Coordinates of N, CA and C in Angstrom, one line a residue:
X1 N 0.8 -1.2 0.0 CA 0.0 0.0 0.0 C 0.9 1.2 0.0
X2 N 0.9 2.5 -0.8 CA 1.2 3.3 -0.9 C 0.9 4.2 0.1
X3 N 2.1 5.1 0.2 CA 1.7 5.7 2.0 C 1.3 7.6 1.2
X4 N 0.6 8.3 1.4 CA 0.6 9.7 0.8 C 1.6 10.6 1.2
X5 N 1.9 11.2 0.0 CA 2.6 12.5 0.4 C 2.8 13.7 0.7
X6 N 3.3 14.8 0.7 CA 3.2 15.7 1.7 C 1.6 16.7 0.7
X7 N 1.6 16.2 -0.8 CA 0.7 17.3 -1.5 C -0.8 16.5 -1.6
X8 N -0.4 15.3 -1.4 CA -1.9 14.5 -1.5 C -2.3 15.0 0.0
X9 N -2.1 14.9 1.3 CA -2.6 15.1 2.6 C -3.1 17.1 2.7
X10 N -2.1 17.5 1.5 CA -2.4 19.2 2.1 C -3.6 19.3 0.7
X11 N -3.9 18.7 -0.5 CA -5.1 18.9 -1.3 C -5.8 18.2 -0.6
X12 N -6.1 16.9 0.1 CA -7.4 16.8 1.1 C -7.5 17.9 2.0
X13 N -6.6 18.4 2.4 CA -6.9 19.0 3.9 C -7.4 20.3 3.3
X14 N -6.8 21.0 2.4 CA -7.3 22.2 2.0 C -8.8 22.5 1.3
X15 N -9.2 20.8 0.6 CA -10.3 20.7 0.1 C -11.7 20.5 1.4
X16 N -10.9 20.1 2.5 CA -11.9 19.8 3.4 C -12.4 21.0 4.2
X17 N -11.5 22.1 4.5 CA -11.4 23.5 4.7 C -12.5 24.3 3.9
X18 N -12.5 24.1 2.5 CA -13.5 24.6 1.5 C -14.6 24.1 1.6
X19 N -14.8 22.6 1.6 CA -16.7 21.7 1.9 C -17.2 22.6 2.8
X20 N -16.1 22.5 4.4 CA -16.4 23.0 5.5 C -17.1 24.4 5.6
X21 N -16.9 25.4 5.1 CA -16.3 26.7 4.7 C -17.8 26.5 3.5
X22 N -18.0 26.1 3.0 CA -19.2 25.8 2.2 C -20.5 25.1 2.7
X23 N -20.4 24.2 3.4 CA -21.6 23.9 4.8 C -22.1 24.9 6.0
X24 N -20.8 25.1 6.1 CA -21.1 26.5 7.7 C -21.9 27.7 6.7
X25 N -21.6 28.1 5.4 CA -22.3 29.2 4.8 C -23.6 28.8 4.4
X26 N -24.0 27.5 4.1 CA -25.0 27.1 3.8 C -25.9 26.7 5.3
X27 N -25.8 26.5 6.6 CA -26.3 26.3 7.4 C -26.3 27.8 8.0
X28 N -25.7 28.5 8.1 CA -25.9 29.9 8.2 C -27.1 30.4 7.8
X29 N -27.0 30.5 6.6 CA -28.1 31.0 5.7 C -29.9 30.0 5.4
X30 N -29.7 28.8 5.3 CA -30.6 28.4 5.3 C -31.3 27.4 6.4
X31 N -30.4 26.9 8.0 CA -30.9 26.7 8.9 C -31.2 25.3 8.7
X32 N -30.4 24.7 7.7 CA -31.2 23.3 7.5 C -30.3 22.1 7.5
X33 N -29.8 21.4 8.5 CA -28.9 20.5 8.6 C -28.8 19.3 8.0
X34 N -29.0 18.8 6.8 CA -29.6 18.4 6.3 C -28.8 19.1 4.2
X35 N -29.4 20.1 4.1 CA -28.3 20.7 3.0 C -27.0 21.4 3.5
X36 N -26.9 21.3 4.9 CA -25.3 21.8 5.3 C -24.5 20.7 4.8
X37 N -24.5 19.2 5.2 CA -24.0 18.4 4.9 C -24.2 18.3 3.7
X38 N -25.0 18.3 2.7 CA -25.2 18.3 1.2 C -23.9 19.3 0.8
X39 N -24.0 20.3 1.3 CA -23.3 21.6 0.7 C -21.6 21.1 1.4
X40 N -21.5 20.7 2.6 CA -20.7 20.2 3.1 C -19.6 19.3 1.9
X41 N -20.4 17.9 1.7 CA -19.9 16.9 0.9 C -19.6 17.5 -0.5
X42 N -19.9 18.4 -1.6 CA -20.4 18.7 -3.0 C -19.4 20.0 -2.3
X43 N -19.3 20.8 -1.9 CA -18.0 21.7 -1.3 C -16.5 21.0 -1.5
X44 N -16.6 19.9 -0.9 CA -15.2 19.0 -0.4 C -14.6 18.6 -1.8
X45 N -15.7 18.1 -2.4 CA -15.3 17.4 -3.8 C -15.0 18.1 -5.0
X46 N -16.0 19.5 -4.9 CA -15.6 20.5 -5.7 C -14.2 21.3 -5.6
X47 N -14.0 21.5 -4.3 CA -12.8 22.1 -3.7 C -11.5 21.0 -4.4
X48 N -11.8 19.8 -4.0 CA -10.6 18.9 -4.3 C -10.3 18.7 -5.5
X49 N -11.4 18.9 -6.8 CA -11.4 18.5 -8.3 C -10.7 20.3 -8.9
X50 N -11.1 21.2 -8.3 CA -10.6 22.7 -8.6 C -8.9 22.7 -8.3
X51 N -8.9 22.0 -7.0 CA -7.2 22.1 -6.4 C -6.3 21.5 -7.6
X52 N -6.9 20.1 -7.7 CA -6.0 19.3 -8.3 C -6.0 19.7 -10.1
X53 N -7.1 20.5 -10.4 CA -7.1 20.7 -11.9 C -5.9 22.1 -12.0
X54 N -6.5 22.9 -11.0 CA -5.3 23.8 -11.2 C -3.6 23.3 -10.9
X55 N -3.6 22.8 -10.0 CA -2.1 22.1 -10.2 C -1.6 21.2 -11.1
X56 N -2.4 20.3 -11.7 CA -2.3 20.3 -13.2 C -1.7 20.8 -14.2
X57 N -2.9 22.1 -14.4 CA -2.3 23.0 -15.3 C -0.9 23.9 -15.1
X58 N -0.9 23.9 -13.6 CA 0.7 24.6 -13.6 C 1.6 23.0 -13.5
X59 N 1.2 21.9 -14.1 CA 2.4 21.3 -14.1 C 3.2 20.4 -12.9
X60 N 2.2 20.2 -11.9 CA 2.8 19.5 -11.1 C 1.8 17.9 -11.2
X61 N 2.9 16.8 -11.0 CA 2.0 15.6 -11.0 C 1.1 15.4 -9.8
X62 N 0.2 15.5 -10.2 CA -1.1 15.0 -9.4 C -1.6 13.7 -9.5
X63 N -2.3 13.0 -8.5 CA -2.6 11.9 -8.5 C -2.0 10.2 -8.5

């Protein structure tokens, strides 16, 4: 098993920052625990597909 390295643990961590950061705004605002977690998960994933596409494009191996 492959152990991760220092850019795979900081694109999770930074993407989990963003879901987060995307839930807390959506429970803020519409009070519903229920699409926080929606906004939460669809935040995390979005955040992590944006991170890694931009690093990509500047050229560093991803994945």
């Amino acid at each position: 098993m492959a152990t991760p390295d220092r850019l795979d643990i900081l694109i999770l961590f930074a993407s989990f920052l963003i879901g987060s950061a995307a839930g807390w705004w959506s429970r803020m605002h519409w009070g519903n625990s229920l699409v926080a977690v929606a906004a939460t998960l669809a935040g995390t994933v979005a955040g992590y597909c944006i991170i890694v596409a931009a690093l990509r494009a500047a050229g560093h191996p991803v994945g």
